[in-house]
Amino acid sequence: MKFLLMYNPVSGRANFKSNLAKIIKEFSKTNHEIDIYESKEPKDLEKVSAIESKHYDVFLVAGGDGTVNEVLNGMMNSEKKPILGLLPSGTANDIAAILGINKNIKRSLKIYFNEKPVEMDVNQLNERYFLYTVASGILSRISYDVTRRHIKKYGYFAYVIEAMKDFSHDYRYPVKVKYDHQYLSCECVMILGLSTNRVGGMSLVNFSESKLNDGLFELRFFKRAKSFWRFRLLSSFIRGGKKLREDIHLVSSKFEIETSSNVEWNVDGEYACKGNIVIKTQKKAIKVFASPKRKKRYF
Ligand SMILES: Nc1ncnc2c1ncn2[C@@H]1O[C@H](COP(=O)(O)OP(=O)(O)OP(=O)(O)O)[C@@H](O)[C@H]1O
């Protein structure tokens, strides 16, 4: 098979380049071919993956969740979609963790050389495609507010510091939701959507039991309680994303959400847009490589 390795030189602690010789050596032991492309600037990989989709069987993406999201958006705008394989080198690497791919390159390549790919859902927020999460409200800005200098210095802890700072702000915004011909409205401090049970490097075992190929997405509306809302939110996260009595948890393939024009939405850790949105799930839209364990659990 023909692979294109696209890597982000600034993801995580910015040291992926040192792995290239090892990767080329591993490929030289097989019949597979590999080309390598280094991202030149933000959004570069979106353009490159859209153009190169028709020329390759597999896109190997080395970076964090933002890098994977760029490649996904390029691929989705192309008719032929290569299989997606990940080499995590970012900070949280949630998508790779969901697919059971860790930082051991030799072990990951073994999966790409030997395992059969699986079909996975792709979600869409307005025009933007995403794989595993959407968020607004408290904590939703930290993945892009944190500076690369802090990530390089503190690694994952940089996100934790930013999250603690965000808890000092007040959050309260109205939402009207339409899903499956039903309507609801409430006032939220946060909306979190996940396609499995991992976000921000955390495992939220009690958030959902959904699969990655069922054509459905899950949204949790964390309501603004009259008192102790920060404490309630924290207690839900500490208990693995357990739903609190007052919160609303919906499962559907399409949500239409109306809210204030200044409410920001984040998809896969990257800024997406402000205001009203439509979220849709396309069932089994791409093929990905996953570890045998994760294939059993999520597919
Ligand atoms: N050559 C480049 N120079 C500067 N920024 C780049 C370059 N190529 C890509 N980027 C940007 O780097 C940002 C961070 O990438 P990514 O999200 O993969 O890493 P991370 O934040 O360390 O990991 P994670 O999202 O898993 O926590 C992305 O927003 C991407 O647009």
mmCIF file of C-alpha atoms in Angstrom, residues 38-179:
data_model
loop_
_atom_site.group_PDB
_atom_site.id
_atom_site.type_symbol
_atom_site.label_atom_id
_atom_site.label_comp_id
_atom_site.label_asym_id
_atom_site.label_seq_id
_atom_site.Cartn_x
_atom_site.Cartn_y
_atom_site.Cartn_z
ATOM 1 C CA GLU A 38 5.937 18.240 7.062
ATOM 2 C CA SER A 39 3.132 20.715 7.797
ATOM 3 C CA LYS A 40 4.252 24.259 6.985
ATOM 4 C CA GLU A 41 1.604 26.244 8.899
ATOM 5 C CA PRO A 42 -1.819 25.880 10.551
ATOM 6 C CA LYS A 43 -4.407 24.421 8.087
ATOM 7 C CA ASP A 44 -1.678 23.378 5.619
ATOM 8 C CA LEU A 45 -2.540 19.687 6.091
ATOM 9 C CA GLU A 46 -6.175 20.376 5.281
ATOM 10 C CA LYS A 47 -5.187 21.568 1.786
ATOM 11 C CA VAL A 48 -2.563 18.859 1.304
ATOM 12 C CA SER A 49 -4.858 16.013 2.355
ATOM 13 C CA ALA A 50 -7.652 17.238 0.056
ATOM 14 C CA ILE A 51 -5.250 17.271 -2.907
ATOM 15 C CA GLU A 52 -3.402 14.050 -2.057
ATOM 16 C CA SER A 53 -6.408 11.865 -1.112
ATOM 17 C CA LYS A 54 -6.650 10.365 -4.596
ATOM 18 C CA HIS A 55 -2.938 9.414 -4.688
ATOM 19 C CA TYR A 56 -2.633 7.375 -1.466
ATOM 20 C CA ASP A 57 -4.135 4.291 0.211
ATOM 21 C CA VAL A 58 -3.314 5.384 3.764
ATOM 22 C CA PHE A 59 -2.832 8.756 5.448
ATOM 23 C CA LEU A 60 -0.542 8.362 8.464
ATOM 24 C CA VAL A 61 -1.066 11.424 10.651
ATOM 25 C CA ALA A 62 1.546 12.354 13.236
ATOM 26 C CA GLY A 63 0.357 15.071 15.583
ATOM 27 C CA GLY A 64 -2.341 15.690 18.148
ATOM 28 C CA ASP A 65 -6.118 15.934 17.804
ATOM 29 C CA GLY A 66 -5.942 19.281 15.973
ATOM 30 C CA THR A 67 -3.699 17.802 13.301
ATOM 31 C CA VAL A 68 -5.980 14.791 12.822
ATOM 32 C CA ASN A 69 -8.934 17.172 12.519
ATOM 33 C CA GLU A 70 -7.205 19.132 9.734
ATOM 34 C CA VAL A 71 -6.498 15.965 7.747
ATOM 35 C CA LEU A 72 -10.057 14.718 8.309
ATOM 36 C CA ASN A 73 -11.491 17.973 6.906
ATOM 37 C CA GLY A 74 -9.263 17.726 3.842
ATOM 38 C CA MET A 75 -10.231 14.082 3.229
ATOM 39 C CA MET A 76 -13.949 14.693 3.670
ATOM 40 C CA ASN A 77 -13.836 17.255 0.874
ATOM 41 C CA SER A 78 -12.353 14.683 -1.459
ATOM 42 C CA GLU A 79 -14.228 11.881 -3.234
ATOM 43 C CA LYS A 80 -11.633 9.160 -2.552
ATOM 44 C CA LYS A 81 -10.792 8.833 1.122
ATOM 45 C CA PRO A 82 -7.609 7.035 2.186
ATOM 46 C CA ILE A 83 -7.612 4.915 5.365
ATOM 47 C CA LEU A 84 -6.647 6.979 8.412
ATOM 48 C CA GLY A 85 -3.814 5.780 10.670
ATOM 49 C CA LEU A 86 -2.428 7.790 13.592
ATOM 50 C CA LEU A 87 1.005 8.238 15.146
ATOM 51 C CA PRO A 88 0.199 10.318 18.250
ATOM 52 C CA SER A 89 2.675 13.119 18.983
ATOM 53 C CA GLY A 90 0.380 15.785 20.414
ATOM 54 C CA THR A 91 -0.490 16.668 23.995
ATOM 55 C CA ALA A 92 -3.823 14.974 24.786
ATOM 56 C CA ASN A 93 -4.009 12.622 21.746
ATOM 57 C CA ASP A 94 -7.611 11.661 22.533
ATOM 58 C CA ILE A 95 -8.454 10.288 19.072
ATOM 59 C CA ALA A 96 -5.408 8.008 19.055
ATOM 60 C CA ALA A 97 -6.241 6.820 22.595
ATOM 61 C CA ILE A 98 -9.828 6.054 21.531
ATOM 62 C CA LEU A 99 -8.468 3.922 18.668
ATOM 63 C CA GLY A 100 -5.962 2.190 20.972
ATOM 64 C CA ILE A 101 -2.868 3.676 19.328
ATOM 65 C CA ASN A 102 -0.083 4.733 21.710
ATOM 66 C CA LYS A 103 3.254 6.484 21.187
ATOM 67 C CA ASN A 104 5.166 3.256 20.539
ATOM 68 C CA ILE A 105 5.797 3.707 16.811
ATOM 69 C CA LYS A 106 6.930 0.143 16.099
ATOM 70 C CA ARG A 107 3.774 -1.265 17.710
ATOM 71 C CA SER A 108 1.522 1.221 15.866
ATOM 72 C CA LEU A 109 3.109 0.411 12.500
ATOM 73 C CA LYS A 110 2.488 -3.296 13.187
ATOM 74 C CA ILE A 111 -1.240 -2.461 13.390
ATOM 75 C CA TYR A 112 -1.058 -0.591 10.063
ATOM 76 C CA PHE A 113 0.838 -3.405 8.359
ATOM 77 C CA ASN A 114 -1.305 -6.267 9.729
ATOM 78 C CA GLU A 115 -4.765 -5.203 10.936
ATOM 79 C CA LYS A 116 -7.885 -4.786 8.798
ATOM 80 C CA PRO A 117 -9.290 -1.222 8.896
ATOM 81 C CA VAL A 118 -12.790 -0.541 10.281
ATOM 82 C CA GLU A 119 -15.505 1.881 9.187
ATOM 83 C CA MET A 120 -16.057 4.847 11.497
ATOM 84 C CA ASP A 121 -18.685 7.616 11.777
ATOM 85 C CA VAL A 122 -17.757 11.216 11.011
ATOM 86 C CA ASN A 123 -19.628 14.099 12.635
ATOM 87 C CA GLN A 124 -20.242 17.548 11.225
ATOM 88 C CA LEU A 125 -20.823 20.881 12.979
ATOM 89 C CA ASN A 126 -22.133 23.297 10.329
ATOM 90 C CA GLU A 127 -19.429 23.034 7.618
ATOM 91 C CA ARG A 128 -16.685 21.579 9.876
ATOM 92 C CA TYR A 129 -16.084 17.814 10.219
ATOM 93 C CA PHE A 130 -14.983 16.248 13.510
ATOM 94 C CA LEU A 131 -14.370 12.816 14.985
ATOM 95 C CA TYR A 132 -14.888 12.744 18.715
ATOM 96 C CA THR A 133 -15.928 15.893 20.552
ATOM 97 C CA VAL A 134 -17.833 19.157 20.425
ATOM 98 C CA ALA A 135 -18.059 21.624 23.291
ATOM 99 C CA SER A 136 -19.222 25.078 24.313
ATOM 100 C CA GLY A 137 -19.214 26.953 27.619
ATOM 101 C CA ILE A 138 -16.846 26.360 30.504
ATOM 102 C CA LEU A 139 -13.628 24.423 29.730
ATOM 103 C CA SER A 140 -14.325 24.465 25.995
ATOM 104 C CA ARG A 141 -11.741 27.143 25.155
ATOM 105 C CA ILE A 142 -8.776 25.725 27.049
ATOM 106 C CA SER A 143 -7.454 23.577 24.192
ATOM 107 C CA TYR A 144 -6.907 26.635 22.012
ATOM 108 C CA ASP A 145 -6.331 29.282 24.701
ATOM 109 C CA VAL A 146 -3.291 27.495 26.077
ATOM 110 C CA THR A 147 -0.060 28.731 24.433
ATOM 111 C CA ARG A 148 2.346 26.395 22.563
ATOM 112 C CA ARG A 149 5.134 27.755 24.812
ATOM 113 C CA HIS A 150 3.258 26.447 27.885
ATOM 114 C CA ILE A 151 2.497 23.091 26.215
ATOM 115 C CA LYS A 152 6.192 22.677 25.382
ATOM 116 C CA LYS A 153 7.181 23.535 28.951
ATOM 117 C CA TYR A 154 4.468 21.786 30.999
ATOM 118 C CA GLY A 155 2.996 19.201 28.580
ATOM 119 C CA TYR A 156 -0.523 18.014 29.517
ATOM 120 C CA PHE A 157 -0.341 19.982 32.810
ATOM 121 C CA ALA A 158 -0.608 23.214 30.774
ATOM 122 C CA TYR A 159 -4.251 22.230 30.027
ATOM 123 C CA VAL A 160 -4.924 21.555 33.727
ATOM 124 C CA ILE A 161 -3.648 25.043 34.700
ATOM 125 C CA GLU A 162 -5.843 26.658 31.995
ATOM 126 C CA ALA A 163 -8.883 24.637 33.181
ATOM 127 C CA MET A 164 -8.401 25.842 36.776
ATOM 128 C CA LYS A 165 -8.260 29.456 35.555
ATOM 129 C CA ASP A 166 -11.487 28.990 33.552
ATOM 130 C CA PHE A 167 -13.373 27.921 36.700
ATOM 131 C CA SER A 168 -13.093 31.498 38.027
ATOM 132 C CA HIS A 169 -15.343 32.760 35.161
ATOM 133 C CA ASP A 170 -19.118 32.802 35.254
ATOM 134 C CA TYR A 171 -20.982 30.872 32.524
ATOM 135 C CA ARG A 172 -24.676 31.017 31.665
ATOM 136 C CA TYR A 173 -26.198 30.828 28.175
ATOM 137 C CA PRO A 174 -29.597 29.897 26.738
ATOM 138 C CA VAL A 175 -30.089 27.054 24.246
ATOM 139 C CA LYS A 176 -33.035 25.768 22.213
ATOM 140 C CA VAL A 177 -32.524 22.259 20.845
ATOM 141 C CA LYS A 178 -34.379 20.397 18.113
ATOM 142 C CA TYR A 179 -33.690 16.656 17.706
#
